[in-house]
Amino acid sequence: MRDVVVIGAGMTKFGELWEKSIKDIFVEAALKAIDDAGVDHIDSMYVGAMSSGLFVGQEHLGAVMADYLGVTPIPATRVESACASGGASFRQAYLEVASGASEIVLAGGVEKMTDGADVTEALATAADQEYEVYQGITFPGLYAMIARAHMERYGTTREQLAAVAVKNHRNGAKNPNAQFRSEVTAEQVMKSTMVADPLRLLDCSPVSDGAAAVIVASMEVAKKLKKNPIRVIASSQASDTIALHSRRDITTLDSVVRAAQKAYKLADKKPSDINLVEVHDCFTIAEITATEDLGFFEKGTGGEAAEKGWTSIECKRIPVNTSGGLKSKGHPVGATGVAQIIELYEQLNGKAGARQVEGARIGMAQNMGGSGASCVIHILEAI
Ligand code: COA
């Protein structure tokens, strides 16, 4: 496999984008990425999207977006892996360039969730229909069970869950593309409306519209363009049982553990080498389990780490979700994994503004589908 780099990035603001269509927002992000990379063509493209059929009645997104972007007849493929669709889209672009099949590939992701569909029902299609959804469970419900089990087994507290939301809203307030640019206090989180006990409104990622795109290329192309490329030093993916009841332990997400082990091996790095990480905090408990399962903190101590501020930008021990994460930046599900890569791209280029982690050289992105049935991990390094 040859060296693969990211040479450009672009995204829309995340939020309620009622005045724009799914095509408008994808094209906006893709054109920004193409312009940023300074390329005059792309060889192929991928579109990560979880459920555009249910959300806006439009499938066949590969061809739809190639058409509206004006790049037909290049190959254009939609990639679906529930909330990990964006990460999986980026991985396909990486593999295509790494294999030598293409030189310049666009990896994008998009979702339009606020146009009137029953979002909770649409999202639940990523869980086990027979054993979970028919019984009435929702995604907040699944993660509430994980949170409750983590609290009982490790003594994780309500305050520790709140600390994740407080930190992510603080980071998101510094991100011009974030859906919520307001800080919240722990008290506000703990008094917000109950959604699925113990998870409250401010423990949840929101319902969002948005699109993100990056340009992935070979090192040869990057050299010709005289760009400051960011190298992809690991791309890994793992799966797990779809239903929570089949797991050996619901407080550890094995797909995250396995994908992380593979990524560290591919990159020849260890958790202490990583300068920042974007994790899939669809709910506050998911950030706590991710920081443990990725090896940044011992099992059971992720909540304590969040409460002690070890995941903040200022602490530098391991800044987590400098973008604001899904919690504050927003979670248009198909776009999320690509937006995580964009945060790393900006940070490793020293262009993250008020969110900048000083001296950041190596970053990790962990994107998850469902209640952890799929996980995609990438590690990027500044050259
Ligand atoms: N964080 C912060 N504020 C939020 C929010 C969130 N997650 N969700 C909604 N809000 C705000 C809205 O902006 C609105 O504020 P306003 O009154 O000032 O305008 C208010 O809360 C009510 O919004 P509303 O859209 O009516 O909320 P809701 O009750 O319909 O939805 C949730 C709230 C938590 C149920 C919904 O955001 C949700 O389902 N989140 C999880 C999404 C999910 O499962 N994603 C996949 C993960 S695997």
CSV table of C-alpha atoms and ligand atoms in Angstrom, one decimal:
chain,number,residue,atom,x,y,z
A,1,MET,CA,0.0,0.0,0.0
A,2,ARG,CA,1.3,3.4,-0.8
A,3,ASP,CA,1.2,6.7,1.2
A,4,VAL,CA,-2.1,8.4,1.3
A,5,VAL,CA,-2.7,12.0,2.3
A,6,VAL,CA,-5.5,14.5,2.9
A,7,ILE,CA,-5.0,17.7,0.9
A,8,GLY,CA,-8.2,19.6,1.3
A,9,ALA,CA,-11.4,19.9,3.4
A,10,GLY,CA,-14.7,21.6,3.4
A,11,MET,CA,-18.0,21.4,5.4
A,12,THR,CA,-21.2,23.2,5.9
A,13,LYS,CA,-22.3,24.6,9.2
A,14,PHE,CA,-24.1,21.9,11.1
A,15,GLY,CA,-27.6,22.6,12.4
A,16,GLU,CA,-31.1,23.0,11.2
A,17,LEU,CA,-30.6,24.0,7.5
A,18,TRP,CA,-34.2,24.1,6.4
A,19,GLU,CA,-33.6,26.5,3.5
A,20,LYS,CA,-31.2,24.1,1.8
A,21,SER,CA,-31.7,20.6,0.2
A,22,ILE,CA,-29.5,17.6,0.8
A,23,LYS,CA,-28.0,18.2,-2.7
A,24,ASP,CA,-27.2,21.8,-1.9
A,25,ILE,CA,-25.4,21.0,1.3
A,26,PHE,CA,-23.4,18.1,-0.1
A,27,VAL,CA,-22.3,20.2,-3.2
A,28,GLU,CA,-21.4,23.2,-0.9
A,29,ALA,CA,-19.1,21.0,1.2
A,30,ALA,CA,-17.6,19.2,-1.8
A,31,LEU,CA,-16.8,22.4,-3.7
A,32,LYS,CA,-15.2,23.9,-0.6
A,33,ALA,CA,-13.0,20.7,-0.3
A,34,ILE,CA,-12.1,20.8,-4.0
A,35,ASP,CA,-11.2,24.5,-3.8
A,36,ASP,CA,-9.2,24.0,-0.6
A,37,ALA,CA,-7.2,21.2,-2.3
A,38,GLY,CA,-6.6,23.2,-5.4
A,39,VAL,CA,-7.4,20.2,-7.7
A,40,ASP,CA,-9.0,20.6,-11.1
A,41,HIS,CA,-10.6,17.1,-11.1
A,42,ILE,CA,-11.4,14.1,-9.0
A,43,ASP,CA,-11.1,10.5,-10.1
A,44,SER,CA,-14.0,9.1,-8.0
A,45,MET,CA,-16.1,9.9,-5.0
A,46,TYR,CA,-17.9,8.4,-2.0
A,47,VAL,CA,-20.9,9.7,-0.2
A,48,GLY,CA,-21.5,8.5,3.4
A,49,ALA,CA,-25.2,8.6,4.3
A,50,MET,CA,-27.1,6.6,6.8
A,51,SER,CA,-30.7,6.9,5.8
A,52,SER,CA,-31.5,9.5,3.2
A,53,GLY,CA,-34.4,7.4,2.0
A,54,LEU,CA,-36.2,7.6,5.3
A,55,PHE,CA,-35.0,11.2,6.1
A,56,VAL,CA,-35.7,12.9,2.7
A,57,GLY,CA,-37.0,10.2,0.3
A,58,GLN,CA,-33.8,10.2,-1.8
A,59,GLU,CA,-31.6,7.1,-2.3
A,60,HIS,CA,-28.9,6.5,-4.9
A,61,LEU,CA,-26.9,9.3,-3.4
A,62,GLY,CA,-23.6,8.4,-5.3
A,63,ALA,CA,-25.1,9.3,-8.7
A,64,VAL,CA,-27.3,12.1,-7.3
A,65,MET,CA,-24.3,13.9,-5.9
A,66,ALA,CA,-22.0,13.3,-8.8
A,67,ASP,CA,-24.7,14.8,-11.1
A,68,TYR,CA,-25.3,17.9,-9.0
A,69,LEU,CA,-21.5,18.4,-8.4
A,70,GLY,CA,-21.1,18.2,-12.2
A,71,VAL,CA,-18.5,15.4,-12.2
A,72,THR,CA,-20.3,12.6,-14.1
A,73,PRO,CA,-19.2,10.1,-15.4
A,74,ILE,CA,-16.7,9.4,-12.6
A,75,PRO,CA,-17.5,6.4,-10.3
A,76,ALA,CA,-19.6,7.6,-7.4
A,77,THR,CA,-20.7,5.3,-4.6
A,78,ARG,CA,-22.8,5.7,-1.5
A,79,VAL,CA,-21.4,4.1,1.7
A,80,GLU,CA,-23.7,3.1,4.5
A,81,SER,CA,-22.6,2.0,8.0
A,82,ALA,CA,-25.2,3.7,10.2
A,83,CYS,CA,-23.6,6.6,12.1
A,84,ALA,CA,-20.2,5.4,11.0
A,85,SER,CA,-21.1,6.0,7.3
A,86,GLY,CA,-18.8,9.0,7.1
A,87,GLY,CA,-15.8,7.2,8.5
A,88,ALA,CA,-16.5,4.3,6.2
A,89,SER,CA,-16.7,6.7,3.2
A,90,PHE,CA,-13.3,8.1,4.1
A,91,ARG,CA,-11.9,4.6,4.5
A,92,GLN,CA,-13.1,3.6,1.0
A,93,ALA,CA,-11.4,6.7,-0.5
A,94,TYR,CA,-8.2,5.9,1.5
A,95,LEU,CA,-8.2,2.2,0.2
A,96,GLU,CA,-8.8,3.3,-3.3
A,97,VAL,CA,-5.8,5.7,-3.3
A,98,ALA,CA,-3.6,3.3,-1.3
A,99,SER,CA,-4.2,0.5,-3.8
A,100,GLY,CA,-3.1,2.7,-6.6
A,101,ALA,CA,-6.5,2.5,-8.4
A,102,SER,CA,-7.0,6.3,-8.2
A,103,GLU,CA,-4.9,9.4,-7.5
A,104,ILE,CA,-7.5,11.9,-6.2
A,105,VAL,CA,-10.7,10.8,-4.5
A,106,LEU,CA,-13.4,12.8,-2.7
A,107,ALA,CA,-14.7,11.3,0.5
A,108,GLY,CA,-17.9,13.0,1.6
A,109,GLY,CA,-20.7,12.5,4.0
A,110,VAL,CA,-24.2,14.1,4.4
A,111,GLU,CA,-27.5,13.8,6.3
A,112,LYS,CA,-30.6,15.9,6.3
A,113,MET,CA,-32.5,14.9,9.4
A,114,THR,CA,-34.7,17.9,10.2
A,115,ASP,CA,-37.0,17.9,7.2
A,116,GLY,CA,-39.9,16.2,9.0
A,117,ALA,CA,-39.1,12.5,9.1
A,118,ASP,CA,-39.6,10.5,12.3
A,119,VAL,CA,-36.0,10.7,13.3
A,120,THR,CA,-36.1,8.4,16.3
A,121,GLU,CA,-37.7,5.7,14.2
A,122,ALA,CA,-35.3,6.2,11.3
A,123,LEU,CA,-32.3,6.0,13.6
A,124,ALA,CA,-33.6,2.9,15.3
A,125,THR,CA,-33.4,1.0,12.0
A,126,ALA,CA,-29.7,0.7,12.8
A,127,ALA,CA,-30.5,-1.4,15.9
A,128,ASP,CA,-31.8,-5.0,15.9
A,129,GLN,CA,-35.4,-4.8,14.6
A,130,GLU,CA,-36.6,-8.1,16.1
A,131,TYR,CA,-35.0,-8.0,19.5
A,132,GLU,CA,-34.6,-4.3,20.3
A,133,VAL,CA,-36.8,-2.0,18.2
A,134,TYR,CA,-40.0,-4.1,18.2
A,135,GLN,CA,-39.7,-4.1,22.0
A,136,GLY,CA,-39.7,-0.3,22.0
A,137,ILE,CA,-36.1,0.5,22.5
A,138,THR,CA,-34.5,3.7,21.0
A,139,PHE,CA,-30.9,4.8,20.7
A,140,PRO,CA,-31.1,7.0,23.8
A,141,GLY,CA,-32.5,3.9,25.5
A,142,LEU,CA,-29.7,1.6,24.4
A,143,TYR,CA,-27.0,4.1,25.5
A,144,ALA,CA,-29.0,4.6,28.8
A,145,MET,CA,-28.6,0.9,29.5
A,146,ILE,CA,-24.8,1.2,28.8
A,147,ALA,CA,-24.6,4.2,31.1
A,148,ARG,CA,-26.5,2.5,33.9
A,149,ALA,CA,-24.3,-0.6,33.7
A,150,HIS,CA,-21.2,1.5,33.7
A,151,MET,CA,-22.4,3.4,36.7
A,152,GLU,CA,-23.2,0.2,38.6
A,153,ARG,CA,-20.0,-1.5,37.8
A,154,TYR,CA,-17.5,1.3,38.0
A,155,GLY,CA,-19.2,3.9,40.2
A,156,THR,CA,-19.4,6.4,37.3
A,157,THR,CA,-21.5,9.3,38.5
A,158,ARG,CA,-24.1,11.6,37.0
A,159,GLU,CA,-21.7,14.5,37.6
A,160,GLN,CA,-19.0,12.7,35.5
A,161,LEU,CA,-21.5,12.3,32.6
A,162,ALA,CA,-22.3,16.0,32.8
A,163,ALA,CA,-18.6,16.9,32.7
A,164,VAL,CA,-18.4,15.5,29.1
A,165,ALA,CA,-21.2,17.7,27.9
A,166,VAL,CA,-19.8,20.8,29.7
A,167,LYS,CA,-16.4,20.3,28.0
A,168,ASN,CA,-17.8,19.6,24.6
A,169,HIS,CA,-20.1,22.6,24.7
A,170,ARG,CA,-17.1,24.7,25.7
A,171,ASN,CA,-15.1,23.4,22.7
A,172,GLY,CA,-18.1,23.8,20.4
A,173,ALA,CA,-18.6,27.4,21.4
A,174,LYS,CA,-15.2,28.0,19.7
A,175,ASN,CA,-16.2,26.2,16.5
A,176,PRO,CA,-17.9,28.4,13.8
A,177,ASN,CA,-19.5,25.3,12.2
A,178,ALA,CA,-21.0,23.9,15.4
A,179,GLN,CA,-24.8,23.6,15.9
A,180,PHE,CA,-24.7,24.8,19.5
A,181,ARG,CA,-22.2,27.5,20.2
A,182,SER,CA,-23.3,28.0,23.8
A,183,GLU,CA,-21.6,26.8,27.0
A,184,VAL,CA,-23.6,24.9,29.6
A,185,THR,CA,-23.0,24.2,33.3
A,186,ALA,CA,-23.0,20.8,34.9
A,187,GLU,CA,-26.1,21.9,36.8
A,188,GLN,CA,-27.9,22.7,33.6
A,189,VAL,CA,-27.0,19.3,32.2
A,190,MET,CA,-28.3,17.5,35.3
A,191,LYS,CA,-31.5,19.5,35.3
A,192,SER,CA,-32.2,19.2,31.6
A,193,THR,CA,-35.3,17.2,30.5
A,194,MET,CA,-35.0,13.5,31.1
A,195,VAL,CA,-34.8,11.5,27.8
A,196,ALA,CA,-33.9,7.9,28.9
A,197,ASP,CA,-32.8,7.6,32.5
A,198,PRO,CA,-30.0,8.5,33.3
A,199,LEU,CA,-29.5,10.4,30.1
A,200,ARG,CA,-31.0,13.8,29.8
A,201,LEU,CA,-31.4,16.2,26.9
A,202,LEU,CA,-27.9,17.7,27.4
A,203,ASP,CA,-26.3,14.2,27.4
A,204,CYS,CA,-27.6,13.6,23.9
A,205,SER,CA,-26.2,14.6,20.5
A,206,PRO,CA,-28.8,16.6,18.6
A,207,VAL,CA,-30.8,16.0,15.4
A,208,SER,CA,-28.8,17.8,12.7
A,209,ASP,CA,-28.4,18.6,9.0
A,210,GLY,CA,-24.9,19.0,7.5
A,211,ALA,CA,-22.3,17.8,5.0
A,212,ALA,CA,-18.6,17.4,5.1
A,213,ALA,CA,-16.0,16.4,2.4
A,214,VAL,CA,-12.2,15.9,2.2
A,215,ILE,CA,-9.9,15.3,-0.8
A,216,VAL,CA,-7.7,12.2,-0.4
A,217,ALA,CA,-4.7,11.9,-2.7
A,218,SER,CA,-1.5,10.1,-3.3
A,219,MET,CA,1.7,11.7,-2.0
A,220,GLU,CA,2.9,12.3,-5.6
A,221,VAL,CA,-0.2,14.5,-6.3
A,222,ALA,CA,0.4,16.4,-3.0
A,223,LYS,CA,4.0,17.1,-4.0
A,224,LYS,CA,3.0,18.4,-7.4
A,225,LEU,CA,0.4,20.7,-5.8
A,226,LYS,CA,2.9,21.9,-3.2
A,227,LYS,CA,0.3,21.3,-0.5
A,228,ASN,CA,0.9,20.7,3.2
A,229,PRO,CA,-0.5,17.2,3.3
A,230,ILE,CA,-1.6,15.3,6.3
A,231,ARG,CA,-0.7,11.6,6.1
A,232,VAL,CA,-3.2,8.8,6.9
A,233,ILE,CA,-1.1,6.4,9.0
A,234,ALA,CA,-3.8,4.0,9.9
A,235,SER,CA,-7.3,3.0,8.7
A,236,SER,CA,-9.1,0.2,10.6
A,237,GLN,CA,-12.6,-1.1,11.0
A,238,ALA,CA,-14.4,-3.7,13.2
A,239,SER,CA,-17.8,-5.0,13.8
A,240,ASP,CA,-19.7,-6.5,16.8
A,241,THR,CA,-23.1,-8.1,17.5
A,242,ILE,CA,-25.9,-5.8,16.5
A,243,ALA,CA,-28.0,-6.3,19.7
A,244,LEU,CA,-26.7,-5.3,23.1
A,245,HIS,CA,-28.0,-8.5,24.8
A,246,SER,CA,-25.5,-10.6,22.7
A,247,ARG,CA,-22.5,-8.7,24.0
A,248,ARG,CA,-20.1,-10.3,26.5
A,249,ASP,CA,-20.1,-6.9,28.4
A,250,ILE,CA,-22.1,-3.9,27.5
A,251,THR,CA,-19.7,-1.5,29.3
A,252,THR,CA,-16.9,-2.2,26.8
A,253,LEU,CA,-17.5,-1.8,23.1
A,254,ASP,CA,-15.4,-4.6,21.5
A,255,SER,CA,-15.6,-3.1,18.0
A,256,VAL,CA,-13.8,0.0,19.4
A,257,VAL,CA,-11.2,-2.1,21.2
A,258,ARG,CA,-10.5,-4.3,18.1
A,259,ALA,CA,-10.4,-1.4,15.6
A,260,ALA,CA,-8.1,0.5,18.0
A,261,GLN,CA,-5.7,-2.4,18.4
A,262,LYS,CA,-5.4,-2.7,14.7
A,263,ALA,CA,-5.0,1.0,14.1
A,264,TYR,CA,-2.2,1.3,16.7
A,265,LYS,CA,-0.4,-1.6,15.1
A,266,LEU,CA,-0.8,-0.2,11.6
A,267,ALA,CA,0.5,3.2,12.7
A,268,ASP,CA,3.1,1.8,15.0
A,269,LYS,CA,1.9,4.1,17.7
A,270,LYS,CA,0.5,3.8,21.2
A,271,PRO,CA,-2.2,5.8,23.0
A,272,SER,CA,0.4,8.1,24.6
A,273,ASP,CA,1.6,9.1,21.1
A,274,ILE,CA,-1.8,10.6,20.2
A,275,ASN,CA,-2.1,14.4,20.6
A,276,LEU,CA,-5.8,14.7,20.2
A,277,VAL,CA,-8.8,12.4,19.5
A,278,GLU,CA,-12.2,13.0,18.0
A,279,VAL,CA,-14.5,10.3,19.5
A,280,HIS,CA,-18.1,9.3,18.7
A,281,ASP,CA,-19.9,11.0,21.7
A,282,CYS,CA,-23.5,10.4,20.5
A,283,PHE,CA,-24.3,10.4,24.2
A,284,THR,CA,-22.0,11.5,27.0
A,285,ILE,CA,-21.5,7.9,28.2
A,286,ALA,CA,-20.2,7.0,24.7
A,287,GLU,CA,-17.3,9.4,25.1
A,288,ILE,CA,-16.5,7.9,28.5
A,289,THR,CA,-16.4,4.3,27.2
A,290,ALA,CA,-14.5,5.4,24.0
A,291,THR,CA,-11.7,7.0,26.0
A,292,GLU,CA,-11.3,3.8,27.9
A,293,ASP,CA,-11.7,1.4,25.0
A,294,LEU,CA,-9.2,3.4,22.9
A,295,GLY,CA,-6.7,2.9,25.7
A,296,PHE,CA,-6.4,6.5,26.9
A,297,PHE,CA,-7.7,5.6,30.4
A,298,GLU,CA,-8.1,2.4,32.4
A,299,LYS,CA,-11.4,0.6,32.1
A,300,GLY,CA,-13.9,2.3,34.5
A,301,THR,CA,-11.9,5.5,34.9
A,302,GLY,CA,-13.1,7.5,31.9
A,303,GLY,CA,-15.7,9.3,33.9
A,304,GLU,CA,-13.2,10.4,36.5
A,305,ALA,CA,-10.8,11.5,33.7
A,306,ALA,CA,-13.6,13.7,32.2
A,307,GLU,CA,-14.4,15.2,35.6
A,308,LYS,CA,-10.8,16.0,36.4
A,309,GLY,CA,-10.4,17.8,33.1
A,310,TRP,CA,-7.8,15.5,31.6
A,311,THR,CA,-9.7,15.5,28.3
A,312,SER,CA,-9.8,19.3,27.9
A,313,ILE,CA,-7.8,21.3,25.4
A,314,GLU,CA,-6.0,23.1,28.2
A,315,CYS,CA,-4.9,20.0,30.1
A,316,LYS,CA,-3.2,18.4,27.0
A,317,ARG,CA,-3.2,15.0,28.6
A,318,ILE,CA,-5.5,13.8,25.7
A,319,PRO,CA,-7.7,16.6,24.4
A,320,VAL,CA,-11.0,14.9,23.4
A,321,ASN,CA,-13.5,16.3,20.9
A,322,THR,CA,-11.8,19.7,20.4
A,323,SER,CA,-14.5,20.3,17.6
A,324,GLY,CA,-17.2,20.2,20.2
A,325,GLY,CA,-17.9,16.6,19.4
A,326,LEU,CA,-21.3,15.2,18.2
A,327,LYS,CA,-22.8,16.7,21.4
A,328,SER,CA,-22.2,20.4,20.5
A,329,LYS,CA,-21.0,20.5,16.9
A,330,GLY,CA,-24.0,18.4,15.9
A,331,HIS,CA,-24.5,14.9,14.5
A,332,PRO,CA,-25.8,14.8,10.9
A,333,VAL,CA,-25.1,11.1,11.0
A,334,GLY,CA,-23.6,10.4,7.5
A,335,ALA,CA,-21.4,13.5,7.7
A,336,THR,CA,-20.0,13.0,11.2
A,337,GLY,CA,-17.1,10.7,10.4
A,338,VAL,CA,-15.8,13.0,7.7
A,339,ALA,CA,-16.2,16.1,9.9
A,340,GLN,CA,-14.0,14.3,12.5
A,341,ILE,CA,-11.3,14.0,9.9
A,342,ILE,CA,-11.7,17.7,9.1
A,343,GLU,CA,-11.1,18.6,12.7
A,344,LEU,CA,-7.9,16.5,12.7
A,345,TYR,CA,-6.8,18.1,9.3
A,346,GLU,CA,-7.3,21.6,10.7
A,347,GLN,CA,-5.6,20.8,14.0
A,348,LEU,CA,-2.6,19.0,12.4
A,349,ASN,CA,-2.2,22.0,10.0
A,350,GLY,CA,-2.3,24.4,13.0
A,351,LYS,CA,-5.5,26.0,11.7
A,352,ALA,CA,-8.0,25.2,14.4
A,353,GLY,CA,-8.1,28.8,15.7
A,354,ALA,CA,-9.3,29.1,19.4
A,355,ARG,CA,-9.5,25.3,19.6
A,356,GLN,CA,-5.9,24.7,18.6
A,357,VAL,CA,-4.0,22.0,20.5
A,358,GLU,CA,-0.5,23.5,20.5
A,359,GLY,CA,2.1,21.4,18.7
A,360,ALA,CA,-0.4,18.7,17.6
A,361,ARG,CA,1.3,16.2,15.3
A,362,ILE,CA,-0.8,13.0,15.5
A,363,GLY,CA,-4.6,12.8,15.8
A,364,MET,CA,-7.1,9.9,15.9
A,365,ALA,CA,-10.8,9.8,14.8
A,366,GLN,CA,-13.2,7.1,16.1
A,367,ASN,CA,-16.6,6.9,14.4
A,368,MET,CA,-19.2,4.4,15.5
A,369,GLY,CA,-22.4,2.9,14.1
A,370,GLY,CA,-25.4,1.9,16.1
A,371,SER,CA,-24.7,0.9,19.7
A,372,GLY,CA,-21.1,0.0,18.7
A,373,ALA,CA,-21.9,-2.7,16.1
A,374,SER,CA,-19.5,-1.0,13.8
A,375,CYS,CA,-16.5,1.2,14.4
A,376,VAL,CA,-14.0,2.9,12.0
A,377,ILE,CA,-10.8,4.4,13.3
A,378,HIS,CA,-8.2,6.6,11.5
A,379,ILE,CA,-4.9,8.0,12.7
A,380,LEU,CA,-3.5,11.0,10.9
A,381,GLU,CA,0.0,12.5,11.1
A,382,ALA,CA,1.4,15.9,10.2
A,383,ILE,CA,4.4,15.5,7.9
B,1,COA,N1,-28.5,19.2,23.0
B,1,COA,C1,-28.7,20.5,23.3
B,1,COA,N2,-29.9,21.1,23.0
B,1,COA,C2,-30.8,20.4,22.3
B,1,COA,C3,-30.6,19.1,21.9
B,1,COA,C4,-29.4,18.5,22.3
B,1,COA,N3,-29.1,17.2,21.9
B,1,COA,N4,-31.7,18.6,21.2
B,1,COA,C5,-32.5,19.6,21.2
B,1,COA,N5,-32.0,20.7,21.8
B,1,COA,C6,-32.7,22.0,22.1
B,1,COA,C7,-33.3,22.6,20.8
B,1,COA,O1,-32.4,23.4,20.2
B,1,COA,C8,-34.5,23.3,21.4
B,1,COA,O2,-34.1,24.5,21.9
B,1,COA,P1,-35.0,25.8,21.9
B,1,COA,O3,-36.3,25.4,22.6
B,1,COA,O4,-34.2,26.9,22.5
B,1,COA,O5,-35.3,26.0,20.4
B,1,COA,C9,-34.9,22.4,22.6
B,1,COA,O6,-33.8,21.7,23.0
B,1,COA,C10,-36.0,21.4,22.2
B,1,COA,O7,-35.7,20.8,21.0
B,1,COA,P2,-36.5,19.7,20.3
B,1,COA,O8,-36.0,19.5,18.9
B,1,COA,O9,-38.0,19.8,20.6
B,1,COA,O10,-36.0,18.4,21.1
B,1,COA,P3,-36.6,17.0,21.1
B,1,COA,O11,-37.1,16.7,22.4
B,1,COA,O12,-37.4,16.8,19.9
B,1,COA,O13,-35.2,16.1,20.8
B,1,COA,C11,-33.6,14.6,21.7
B,1,COA,C12,-34.3,16.0,21.8
B,1,COA,C13,-32.5,14.5,22.7
B,1,COA,C14,-34.7,13.5,21.9
B,1,COA,C15,-33.0,14.5,20.2
B,1,COA,O14,-32.1,15.5,20.1
B,1,COA,C16,-32.4,13.1,20.0
B,1,COA,O15,-33.1,12.2,19.6
B,1,COA,N6,-31.1,13.0,20.1
B,1,COA,C17,-30.4,11.8,19.9
B,1,COA,C18,-30.1,11.6,18.4
B,1,COA,C19,-29.5,10.2,18.2
B,1,COA,O16,-29.9,9.2,18.7
B,1,COA,N7,-28.5,10.1,17.3
B,1,COA,C20,-27.9,8.9,16.9
B,1,COA,C21,-27.0,8.4,18.0
B,1,COA,S1,-26.5,6.8,17.8
